[in-house]
Each structure stands twice: as C-alpha cells, then as structure tokens.
Short mmCIF file of C-alpha atoms and ligand atoms in Angstrom, two decimals:
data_model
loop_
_atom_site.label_atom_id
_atom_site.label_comp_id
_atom_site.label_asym_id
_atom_site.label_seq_id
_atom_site.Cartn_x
_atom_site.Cartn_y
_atom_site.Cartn_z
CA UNK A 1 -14.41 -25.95 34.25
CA UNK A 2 -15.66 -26.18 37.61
CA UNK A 3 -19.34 -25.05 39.51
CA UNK A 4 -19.13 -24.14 42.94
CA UNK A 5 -16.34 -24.64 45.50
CA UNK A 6 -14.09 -27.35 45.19
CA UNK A 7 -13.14 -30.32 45.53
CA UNK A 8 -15.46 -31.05 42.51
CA UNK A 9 -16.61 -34.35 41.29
CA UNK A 10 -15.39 -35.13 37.72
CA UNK A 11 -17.75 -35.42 34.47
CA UNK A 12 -16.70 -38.51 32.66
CA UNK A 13 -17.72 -36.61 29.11
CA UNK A 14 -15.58 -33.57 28.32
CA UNK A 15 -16.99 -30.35 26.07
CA UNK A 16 -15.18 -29.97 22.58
CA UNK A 17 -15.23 -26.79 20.60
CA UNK A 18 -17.69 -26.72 17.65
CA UNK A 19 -20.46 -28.39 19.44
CA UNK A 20 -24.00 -27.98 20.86
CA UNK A 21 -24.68 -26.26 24.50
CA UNK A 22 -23.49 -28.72 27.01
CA UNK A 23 -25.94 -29.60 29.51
CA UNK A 24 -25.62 -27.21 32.78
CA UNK A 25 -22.78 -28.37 35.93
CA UNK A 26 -24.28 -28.70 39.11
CA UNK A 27 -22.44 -27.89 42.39
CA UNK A 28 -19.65 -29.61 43.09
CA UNK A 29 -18.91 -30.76 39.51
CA UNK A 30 -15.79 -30.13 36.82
CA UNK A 31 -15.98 -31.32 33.12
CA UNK A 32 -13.16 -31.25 31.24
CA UNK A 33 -13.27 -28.36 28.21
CA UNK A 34 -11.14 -27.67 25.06
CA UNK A 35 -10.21 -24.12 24.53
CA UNK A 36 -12.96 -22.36 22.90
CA UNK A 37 -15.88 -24.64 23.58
CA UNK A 38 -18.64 -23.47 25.14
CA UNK A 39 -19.24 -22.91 28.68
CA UNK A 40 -22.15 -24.93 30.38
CA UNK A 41 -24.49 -22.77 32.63
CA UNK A 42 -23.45 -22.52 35.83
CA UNK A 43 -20.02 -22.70 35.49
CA UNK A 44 -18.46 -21.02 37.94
CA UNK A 45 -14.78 -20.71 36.55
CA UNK A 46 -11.98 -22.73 34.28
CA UNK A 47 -9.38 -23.97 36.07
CA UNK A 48 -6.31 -24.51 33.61
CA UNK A 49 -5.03 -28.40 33.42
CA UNK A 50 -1.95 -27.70 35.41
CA UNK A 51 -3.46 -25.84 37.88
CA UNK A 52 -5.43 -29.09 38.96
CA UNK A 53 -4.92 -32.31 40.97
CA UNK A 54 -7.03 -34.85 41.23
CA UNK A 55 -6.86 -37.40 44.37
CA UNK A 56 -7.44 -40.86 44.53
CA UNK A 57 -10.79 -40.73 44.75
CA UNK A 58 -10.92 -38.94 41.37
CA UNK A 59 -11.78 -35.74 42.68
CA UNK A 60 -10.65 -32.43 41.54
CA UNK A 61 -8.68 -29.92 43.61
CA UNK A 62 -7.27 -26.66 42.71
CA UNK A 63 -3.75 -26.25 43.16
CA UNK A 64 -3.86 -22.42 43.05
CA UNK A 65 -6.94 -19.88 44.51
CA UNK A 66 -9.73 -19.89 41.89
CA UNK A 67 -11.46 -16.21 40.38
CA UNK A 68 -14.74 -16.85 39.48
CA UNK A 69 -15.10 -16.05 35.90
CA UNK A 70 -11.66 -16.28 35.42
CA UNK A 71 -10.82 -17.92 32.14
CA UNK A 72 -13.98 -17.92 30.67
CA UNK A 73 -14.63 -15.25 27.38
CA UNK A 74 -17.98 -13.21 28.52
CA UNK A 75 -20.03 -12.96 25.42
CA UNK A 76 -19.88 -9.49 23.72
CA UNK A 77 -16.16 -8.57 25.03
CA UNK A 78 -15.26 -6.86 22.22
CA UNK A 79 -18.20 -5.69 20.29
CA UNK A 80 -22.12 -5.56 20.50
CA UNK A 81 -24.60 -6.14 18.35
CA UNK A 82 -24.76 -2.51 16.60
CA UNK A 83 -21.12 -1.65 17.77
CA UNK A 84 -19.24 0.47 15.02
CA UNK A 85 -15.69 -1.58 14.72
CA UNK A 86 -14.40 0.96 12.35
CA UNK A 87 -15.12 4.39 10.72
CA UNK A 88 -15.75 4.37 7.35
CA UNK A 89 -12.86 4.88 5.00
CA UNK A 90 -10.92 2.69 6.81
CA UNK A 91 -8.09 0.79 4.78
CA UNK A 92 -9.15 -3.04 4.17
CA UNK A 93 -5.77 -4.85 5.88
CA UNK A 94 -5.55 -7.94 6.09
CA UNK A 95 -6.33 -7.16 9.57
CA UNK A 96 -9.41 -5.67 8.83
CA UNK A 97 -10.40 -8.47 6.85
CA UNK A 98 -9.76 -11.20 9.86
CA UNK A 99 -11.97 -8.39 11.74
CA UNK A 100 -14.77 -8.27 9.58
CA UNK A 101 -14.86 -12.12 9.22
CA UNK A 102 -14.85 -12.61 13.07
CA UNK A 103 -17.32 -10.41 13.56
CA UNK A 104 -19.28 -12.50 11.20
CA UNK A 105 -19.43 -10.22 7.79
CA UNK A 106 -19.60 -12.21 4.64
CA UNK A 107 -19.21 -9.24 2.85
CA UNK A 108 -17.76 -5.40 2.74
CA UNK A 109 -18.57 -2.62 0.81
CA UNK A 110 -15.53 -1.03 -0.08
CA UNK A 111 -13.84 0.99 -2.77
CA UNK A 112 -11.66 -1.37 -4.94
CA UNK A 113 -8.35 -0.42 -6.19
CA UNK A 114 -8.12 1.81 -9.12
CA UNK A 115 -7.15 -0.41 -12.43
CA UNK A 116 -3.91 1.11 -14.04
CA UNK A 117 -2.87 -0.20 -17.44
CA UNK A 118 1.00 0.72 -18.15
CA UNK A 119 2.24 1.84 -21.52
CA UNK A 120 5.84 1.72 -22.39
CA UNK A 121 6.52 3.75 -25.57
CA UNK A 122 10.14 4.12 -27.28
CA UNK A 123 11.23 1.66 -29.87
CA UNK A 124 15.06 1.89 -28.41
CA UNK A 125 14.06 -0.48 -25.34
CA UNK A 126 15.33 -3.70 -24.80
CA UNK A 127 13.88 -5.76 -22.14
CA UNK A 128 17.26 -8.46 -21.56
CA UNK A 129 21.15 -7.83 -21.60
CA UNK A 130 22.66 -5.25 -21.35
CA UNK A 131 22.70 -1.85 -23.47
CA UNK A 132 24.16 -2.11 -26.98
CA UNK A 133 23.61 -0.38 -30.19
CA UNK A 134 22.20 2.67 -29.24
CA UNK A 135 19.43 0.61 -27.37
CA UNK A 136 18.85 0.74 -23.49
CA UNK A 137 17.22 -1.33 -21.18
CA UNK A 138 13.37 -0.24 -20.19
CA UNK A 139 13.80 0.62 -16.74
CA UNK A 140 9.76 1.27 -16.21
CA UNK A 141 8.76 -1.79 -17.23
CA UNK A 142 9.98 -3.33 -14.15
CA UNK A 143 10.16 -0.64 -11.95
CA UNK A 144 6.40 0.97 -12.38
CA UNK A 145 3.70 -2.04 -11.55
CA UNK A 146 4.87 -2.69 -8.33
CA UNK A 147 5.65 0.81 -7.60
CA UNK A 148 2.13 1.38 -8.46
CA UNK A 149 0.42 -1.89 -6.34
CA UNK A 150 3.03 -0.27 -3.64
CA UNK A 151 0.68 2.68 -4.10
CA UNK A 152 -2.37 1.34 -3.84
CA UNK A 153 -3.59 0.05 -7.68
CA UNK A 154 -4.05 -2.67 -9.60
CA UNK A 155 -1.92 -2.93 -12.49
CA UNK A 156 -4.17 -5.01 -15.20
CA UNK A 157 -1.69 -4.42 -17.76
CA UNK A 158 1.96 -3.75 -19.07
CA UNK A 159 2.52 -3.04 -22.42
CA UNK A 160 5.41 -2.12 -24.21
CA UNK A 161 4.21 -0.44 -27.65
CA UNK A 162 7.25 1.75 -29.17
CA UNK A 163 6.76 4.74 -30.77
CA UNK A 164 4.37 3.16 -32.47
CA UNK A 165 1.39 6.18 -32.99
CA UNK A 166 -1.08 4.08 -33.95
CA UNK A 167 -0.14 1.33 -31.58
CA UNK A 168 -0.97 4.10 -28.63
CA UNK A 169 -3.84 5.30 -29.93
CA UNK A 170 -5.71 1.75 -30.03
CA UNK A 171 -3.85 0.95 -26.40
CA UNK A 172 -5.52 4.28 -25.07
CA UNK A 173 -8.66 4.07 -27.22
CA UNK A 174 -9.25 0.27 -26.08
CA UNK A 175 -8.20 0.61 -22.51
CA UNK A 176 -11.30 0.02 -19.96
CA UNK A 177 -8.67 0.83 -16.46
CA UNK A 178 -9.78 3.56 -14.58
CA UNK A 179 -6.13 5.45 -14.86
CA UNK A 180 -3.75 4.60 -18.14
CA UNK A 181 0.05 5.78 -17.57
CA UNK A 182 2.19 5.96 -20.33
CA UNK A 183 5.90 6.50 -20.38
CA UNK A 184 7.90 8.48 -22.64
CA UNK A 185 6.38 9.86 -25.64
CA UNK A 186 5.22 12.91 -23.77
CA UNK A 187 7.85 16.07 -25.01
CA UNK A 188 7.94 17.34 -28.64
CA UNK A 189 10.02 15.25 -30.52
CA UNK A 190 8.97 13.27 -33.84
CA UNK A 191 8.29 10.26 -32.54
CA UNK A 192 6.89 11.39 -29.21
CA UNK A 193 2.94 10.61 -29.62
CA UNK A 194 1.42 11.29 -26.72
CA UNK A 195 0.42 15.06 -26.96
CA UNK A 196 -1.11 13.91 -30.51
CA UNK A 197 -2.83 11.18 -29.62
CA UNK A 198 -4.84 13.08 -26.78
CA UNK A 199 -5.83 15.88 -29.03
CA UNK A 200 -6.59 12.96 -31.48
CA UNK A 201 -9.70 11.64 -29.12
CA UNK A 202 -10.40 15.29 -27.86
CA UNK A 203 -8.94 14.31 -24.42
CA UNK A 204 -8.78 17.06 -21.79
CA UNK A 205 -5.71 17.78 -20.50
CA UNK A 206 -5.71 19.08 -17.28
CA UNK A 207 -2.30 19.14 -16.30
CA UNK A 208 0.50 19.94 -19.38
CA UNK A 209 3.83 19.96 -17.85
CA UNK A 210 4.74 21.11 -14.12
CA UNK A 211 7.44 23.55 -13.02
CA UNK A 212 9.26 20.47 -11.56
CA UNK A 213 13.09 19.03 -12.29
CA UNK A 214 13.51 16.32 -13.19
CA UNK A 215 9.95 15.39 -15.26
CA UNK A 216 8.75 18.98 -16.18
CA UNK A 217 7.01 17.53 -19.12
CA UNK A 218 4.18 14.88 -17.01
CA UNK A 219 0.77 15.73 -17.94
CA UNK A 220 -2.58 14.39 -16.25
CA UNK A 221 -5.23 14.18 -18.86
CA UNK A 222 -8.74 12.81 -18.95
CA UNK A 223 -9.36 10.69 -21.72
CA UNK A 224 -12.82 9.84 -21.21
CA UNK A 225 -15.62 9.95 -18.33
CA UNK A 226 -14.21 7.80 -15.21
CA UNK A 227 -10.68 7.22 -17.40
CA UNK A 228 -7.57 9.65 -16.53
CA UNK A 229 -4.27 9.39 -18.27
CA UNK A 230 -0.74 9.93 -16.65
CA UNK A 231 2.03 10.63 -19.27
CA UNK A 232 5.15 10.07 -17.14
CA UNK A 233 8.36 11.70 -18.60
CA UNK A 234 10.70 8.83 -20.28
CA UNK A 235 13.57 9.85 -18.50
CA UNK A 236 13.27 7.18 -15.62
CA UNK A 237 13.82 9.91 -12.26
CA UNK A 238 11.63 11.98 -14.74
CA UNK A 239 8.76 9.63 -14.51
CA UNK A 240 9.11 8.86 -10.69
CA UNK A 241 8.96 12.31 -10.59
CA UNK A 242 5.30 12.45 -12.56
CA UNK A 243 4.59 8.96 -10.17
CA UNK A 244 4.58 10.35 -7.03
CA UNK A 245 3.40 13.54 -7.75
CA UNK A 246 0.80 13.27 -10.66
CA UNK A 247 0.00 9.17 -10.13
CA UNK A 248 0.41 9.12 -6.36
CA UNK A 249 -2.52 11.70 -6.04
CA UNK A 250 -4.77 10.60 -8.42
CA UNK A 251 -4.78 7.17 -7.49
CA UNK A 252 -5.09 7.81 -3.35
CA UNK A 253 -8.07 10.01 -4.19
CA UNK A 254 -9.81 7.14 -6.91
CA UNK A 255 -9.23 5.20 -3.97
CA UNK A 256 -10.59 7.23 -1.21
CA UNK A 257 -7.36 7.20 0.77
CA UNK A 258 -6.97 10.42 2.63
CA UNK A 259 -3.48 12.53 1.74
CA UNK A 260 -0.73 11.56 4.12
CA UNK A 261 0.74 14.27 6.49
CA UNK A 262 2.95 16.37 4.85
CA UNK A 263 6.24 16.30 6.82
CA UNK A 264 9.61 18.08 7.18
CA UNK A 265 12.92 17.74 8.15
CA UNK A 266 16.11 19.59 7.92
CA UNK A 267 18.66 18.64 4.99
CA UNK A 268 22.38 17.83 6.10
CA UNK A 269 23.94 18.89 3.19
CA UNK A 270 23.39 22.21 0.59
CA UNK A 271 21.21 20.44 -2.55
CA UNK A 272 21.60 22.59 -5.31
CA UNK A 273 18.33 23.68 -7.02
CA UNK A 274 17.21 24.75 -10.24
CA UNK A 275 17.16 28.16 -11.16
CA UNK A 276 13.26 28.34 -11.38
CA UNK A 277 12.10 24.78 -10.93
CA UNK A 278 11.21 22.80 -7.63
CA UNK A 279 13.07 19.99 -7.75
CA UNK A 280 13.04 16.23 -6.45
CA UNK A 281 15.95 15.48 -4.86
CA UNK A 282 16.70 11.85 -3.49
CA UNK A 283 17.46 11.58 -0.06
CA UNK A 284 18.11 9.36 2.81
CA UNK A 285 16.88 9.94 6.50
CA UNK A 286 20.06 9.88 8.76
CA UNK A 287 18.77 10.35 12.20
CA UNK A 288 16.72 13.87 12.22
CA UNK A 289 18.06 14.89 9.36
CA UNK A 290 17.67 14.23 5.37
CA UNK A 291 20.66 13.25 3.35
CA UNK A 292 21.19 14.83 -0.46
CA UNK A 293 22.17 11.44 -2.61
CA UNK A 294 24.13 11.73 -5.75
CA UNK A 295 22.93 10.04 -8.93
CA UNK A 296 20.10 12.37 -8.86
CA UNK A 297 19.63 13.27 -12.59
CA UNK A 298 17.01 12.43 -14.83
CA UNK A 299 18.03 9.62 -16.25
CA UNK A 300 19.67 7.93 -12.87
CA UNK A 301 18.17 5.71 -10.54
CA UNK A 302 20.88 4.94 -8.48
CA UNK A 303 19.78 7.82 -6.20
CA UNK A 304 16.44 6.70 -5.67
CA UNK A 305 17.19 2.94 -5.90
CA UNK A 306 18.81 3.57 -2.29
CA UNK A 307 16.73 6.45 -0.84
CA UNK A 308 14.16 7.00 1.90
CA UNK A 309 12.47 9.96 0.44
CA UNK A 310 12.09 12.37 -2.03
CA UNK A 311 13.30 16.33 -0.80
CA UNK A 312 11.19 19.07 -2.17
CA UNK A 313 14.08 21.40 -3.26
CA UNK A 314 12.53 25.22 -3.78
CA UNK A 315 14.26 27.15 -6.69
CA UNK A 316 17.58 28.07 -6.11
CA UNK A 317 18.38 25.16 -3.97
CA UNK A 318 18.58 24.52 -0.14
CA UNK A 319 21.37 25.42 2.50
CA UNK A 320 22.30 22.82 4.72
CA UNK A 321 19.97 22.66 8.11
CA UNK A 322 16.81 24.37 5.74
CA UNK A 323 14.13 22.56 6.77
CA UNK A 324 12.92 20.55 3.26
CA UNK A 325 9.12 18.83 2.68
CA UNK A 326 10.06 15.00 2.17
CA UNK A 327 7.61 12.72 0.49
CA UNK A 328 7.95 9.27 1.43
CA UNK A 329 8.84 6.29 -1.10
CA UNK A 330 6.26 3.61 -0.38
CA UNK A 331 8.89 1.02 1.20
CA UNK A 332 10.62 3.26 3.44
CA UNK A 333 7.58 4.27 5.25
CA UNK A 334 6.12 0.83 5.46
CA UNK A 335 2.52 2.23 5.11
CA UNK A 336 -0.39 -0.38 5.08
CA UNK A 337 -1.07 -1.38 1.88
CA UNK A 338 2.46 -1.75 0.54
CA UNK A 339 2.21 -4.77 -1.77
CA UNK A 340 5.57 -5.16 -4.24
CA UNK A 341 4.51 -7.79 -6.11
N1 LIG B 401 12.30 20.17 -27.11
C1 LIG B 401 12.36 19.65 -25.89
N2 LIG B 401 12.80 18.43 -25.76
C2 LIG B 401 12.86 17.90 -24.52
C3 LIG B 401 12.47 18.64 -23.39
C4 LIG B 401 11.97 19.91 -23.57
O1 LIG B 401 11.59 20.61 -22.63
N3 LIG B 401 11.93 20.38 -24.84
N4 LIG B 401 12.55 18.08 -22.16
C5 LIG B 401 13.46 17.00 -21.98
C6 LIG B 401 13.15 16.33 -20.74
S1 LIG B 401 13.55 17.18 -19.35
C7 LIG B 401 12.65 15.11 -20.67
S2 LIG B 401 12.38 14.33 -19.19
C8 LIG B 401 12.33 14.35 -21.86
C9 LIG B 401 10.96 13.73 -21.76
O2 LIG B 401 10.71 13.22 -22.99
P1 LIG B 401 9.74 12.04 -23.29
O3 LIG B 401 8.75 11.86 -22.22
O4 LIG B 401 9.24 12.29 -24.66
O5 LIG B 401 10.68 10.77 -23.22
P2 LIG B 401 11.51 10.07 -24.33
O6 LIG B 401 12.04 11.07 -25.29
O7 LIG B 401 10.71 8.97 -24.87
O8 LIG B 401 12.68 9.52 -23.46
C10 LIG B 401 13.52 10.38 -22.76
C11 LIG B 401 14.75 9.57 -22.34
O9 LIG B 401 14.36 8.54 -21.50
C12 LIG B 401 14.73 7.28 -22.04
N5 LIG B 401 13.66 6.32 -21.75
C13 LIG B 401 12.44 6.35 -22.25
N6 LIG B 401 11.72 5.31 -21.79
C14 LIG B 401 12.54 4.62 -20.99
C15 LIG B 401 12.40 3.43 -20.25
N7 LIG B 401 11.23 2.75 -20.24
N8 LIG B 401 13.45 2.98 -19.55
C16 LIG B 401 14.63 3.64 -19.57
N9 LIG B 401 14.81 4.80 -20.25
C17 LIG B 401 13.79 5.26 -20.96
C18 LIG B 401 14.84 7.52 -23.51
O10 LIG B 401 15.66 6.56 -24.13
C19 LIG B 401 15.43 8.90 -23.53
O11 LIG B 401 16.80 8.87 -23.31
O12 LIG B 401 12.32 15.19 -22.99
C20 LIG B 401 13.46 16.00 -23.11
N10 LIG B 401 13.36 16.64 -24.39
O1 LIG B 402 12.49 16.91 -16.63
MO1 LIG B 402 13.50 15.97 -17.54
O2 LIG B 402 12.57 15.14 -16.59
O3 LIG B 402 14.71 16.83 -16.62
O4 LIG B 402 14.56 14.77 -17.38
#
C-alpha cells in the first residue's frame, strides 16, 4: 500500500493479516501488505504486486494510474452495526450460516427441524434379496428417511415392527419425535393396527382417509400435545401419496417454512382419472409441458422413481393440453434444504 504520490520509499517491515494496527505511512512511503491485513492510516491506496516496479534505488513506481482507495475494503461495506441481514423466517443454508458467522454471531435462534421417527409395520417385509415366498422387499424403509431429511426433518429413527400390535403401541406410546409416521397398517384388515392403536391412547384423528388415488386410506392424527402421527398407506405410491400431501405439510409448517407456490402446467398426454378421486399422477416436465408416466399404480415406483413431479389429476381424468397443479418432488426442484442422506 502506498501514501501519497509516488515514487514511494519502501518499508522494510511488511503488514500480515491477523495482527495489531500497523503504525500510520507517511508521504511518500509503501509497505508491503498481505491480503486482508489491515490498512495503516493514511494509506492512500494498494497497489497490486504486479502493478509495481521498483528501481534501483529501491523505490516504488506504479506501472499503471493509481485510484485512491482502490483496493482497500472500507469498513462497514456490507452491513452496519444494527443492519437487518435477513428477515426472519429465513431458511438457515449453509450460506446463511457462513453469513451469520462473518457477521460475527456465535449463535442463532432458529426453529430446528421437526424429529420424525419411522415405523415400518407388515411382517411380509424382507429387507435383502429379492422377493420369495410370498414376502416382498420393504420399499419405505429405504425410500422414506431421506425423502423426509429431503423435506426438511430429522429422522431420529427407523423401525421396522411387523404387524406386531403391541410392538406399535409401545413404538407410538414411547416415541418423544415431534411427528411419528407409520407405514402400512392403516386400512381394515386383521392385522392392520393402526386405527386400533390410536383409539387405544384416545388419539385424535384429524384426518381419516382423503378422497385421493392412490393412498385414500392416510390419516393425520394427534397422539399427544406437540406429537402428530402420519399413517402412510402400505402400498408404496400410496404412502408417497400420504408423504407429500399429509407429511409434506405438516412438517413445513412444524418448521415454519412458508408453503411453496402452487404451480401449473399443461399435461401432454390424456391421464386417466378416477371416477371420484383426485389422483397423483407421476409426471415428467418436458419443456412447458408435463408428461403422464406409466407405472403409476399403487404399488409401483417405477413412475415416480424417474419423475419430476406429481400431477394433480381432478376426477374423471385430464385431456391432453388441461392445464394440471404439479407438486414438485424434492430433487427435481433443487429447493434449499434438500439433504438425501
Ligand atoms: N377393505 C379395504 N381394504 C383395503 C382398502 C379399502 O379401502 N378397504 N384400500 C386398499 C388400499 S387402496 C390400500 S393403499 C391399502 C392400504 O392398506 P394398509 O395401509 O393397511 O397397507 P398394508 O395392507 O399393510 O399394505 C398394502 C400393500 O402394500 C405392501 N407394503 C406394505 N408395506 C410395504 C413396504 N414397506 N414396502 C413395500 N410394500 C409394502 C403390502 O405388502 C401390501 O401389498 O389397503 C387396501 N385394502
Ligand atoms: O389408495 Mo391405495 O393407495 O390405491 O393403493
């Protein structure tokens, strides 16, 4: 850095970042200074390395015309004291957090993640090889924690419990997350426990089955003050079904995350509907438009496994070019907080 017009007279001792306030330059003198160590008073400008020659006298000249100011970081650039840096509400990124830490926080108040604790019912699940002997492999063990970090929780645990009644009713009973989601378990069959086992610990249901194909039979329950329960459909489309539209909301609003904007666009192809029903139809975006996938019944995931989106298909279907509500899977929009694993 330099004081004054040049040529300047050379310090011998340079200024390093990290240290005390070097003493002042007088007229006619450079130092030598690291990138981000402070500027003595009276400095009138940096002058970059390679934009300086010195002569044989050991003088300084500038090669190129020098600013004054120019290369030096004026104090308070991009906040002051008392500055807001960010409304409240605001999604902790790992942005913010390099944000908050410049400005010199040590701490942040913020709303933490709701705590989800999964619950795999149904004694025919295997978790290795492949199907055999009337047994299937659980598809929502794998497929629901990150789905549900992707959505903004933390998943404190996974447990697989068959159709075990008891076995759910100390799971639920025990459970200290803020949201418990079950899967399978939830229609009328004999083994399926989880209509019981609510009315068992006089849980309130607020939400028993939706006029939605697949996973008509989700339900949304509160189990106890500050605990909710999700009972997602067994069939696997079923429960991604209950996920995005039962979990999804539940958790963004525990979380204090505002709704994202609802959005539509116009479907290429017919997709049939259901008589009464919405229904979810897996879809991928193709330009402007939304394409119908295949593989879209309740027990498939090869739809979803390669969509964009979910299409909100009224009763009675869609023509092609009808203009369909999408809701976005958390990977294909890339939204901040998308964490798989
Ligand atoms: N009497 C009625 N029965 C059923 C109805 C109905 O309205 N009335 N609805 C059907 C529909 S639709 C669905 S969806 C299922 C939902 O039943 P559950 O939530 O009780 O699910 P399960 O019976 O336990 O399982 C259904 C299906 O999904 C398979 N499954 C279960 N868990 C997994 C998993 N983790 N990974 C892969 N596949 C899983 C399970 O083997 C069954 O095939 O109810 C119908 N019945
Ligand atoms: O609603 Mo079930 O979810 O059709 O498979």
């Amino acid at each position: 850095m330099v004081a004054g017009p040049g040529p300047w007279a050379v310090r011998d001792e340079g200024v390093l970042a990290g240290h005390a306030e070097p003493a002042a330059l007088t007229d006619g003198e450079a130092a030598r200074i690291a990138t981000g160590a402070r500027v003595p008073p009276d400095t009138t400008a940096v002058l970059r390395s390679e934009h300086g020659q010195t002569d044989e006298k050991g003088r300084l000249h500038a090669t190129r015309a020098v600013v004054p100011g120019q290369d030096i970081r004026p104090r308070g650039q991009e906040c002051r004291s008392g500055d807001q840096l960010l409304p409240p509400g605001t999604l902790v990124t790992p942005a913010v957090l390099g944000l908050a830490a410049a400005a010199g926080y040590d701490t942040l108040t913020a709303v933490p993640r709701p705590r989800v604790d999964v619950l795999v019912l149904g004694d025919e699940l295997l978790t290795e090889g492949t199907p055999r002997d009337g047994l299937i492999r659980d598809a929502l063990g794998p497929m629901l924690p990150p789905w549900l970090r992707a959505l903004g929780a933390e998943v404190t645990a996974v447990r697989r419990l068959g159709d075990s009644a008891d076995a759910l009713h100390k799971a639920v009973t025990k459970s200290q997350a803020d949201v418990i989601v079950t899967t399978g378990g939830t229609a009328a069959g004999p083994v399926d426990h989880v209509h019981p086992i609510l009315h068992r610990i006089g849980a309130e249901l607020l939400v028993d089955g939706v006029k939605v194909r697949p996973g008509h039979p989700m339900l949304l329950a509160r189990t106890k003050e500050n605990q909710h329960l999700v009972g997602l459909p067994g069939n696997p489309l079923a429960a991604v079904s209950g996920l995005l539209t039962l979990a999804e909301p539940l958790l963004r609003t525990l979380a204090a995350r505002p709704a994202p904007e609802a959005y539509t666009l116009p479907l290429r192809d017919e997709a049939h509907g259901h008589p009464y029903d919405t229904r979810l139809v897996p879809v991928v975006l193709r330009g402007d438009s939304a394409v119908p996938l295949h593989y879209n019944g309740p027990a498939m995931l090869r739809g979803i496994a390669a969509a964009d989106a979910l299409a909100v298909v009224p009763p009675g279907g869609a023509r092609p070019g009808q203009e369909a509500e999408l809701l976005d899977l958390p990977w294909a929009s890339a939204g901040i907080g998308v964490c798989f694993t």
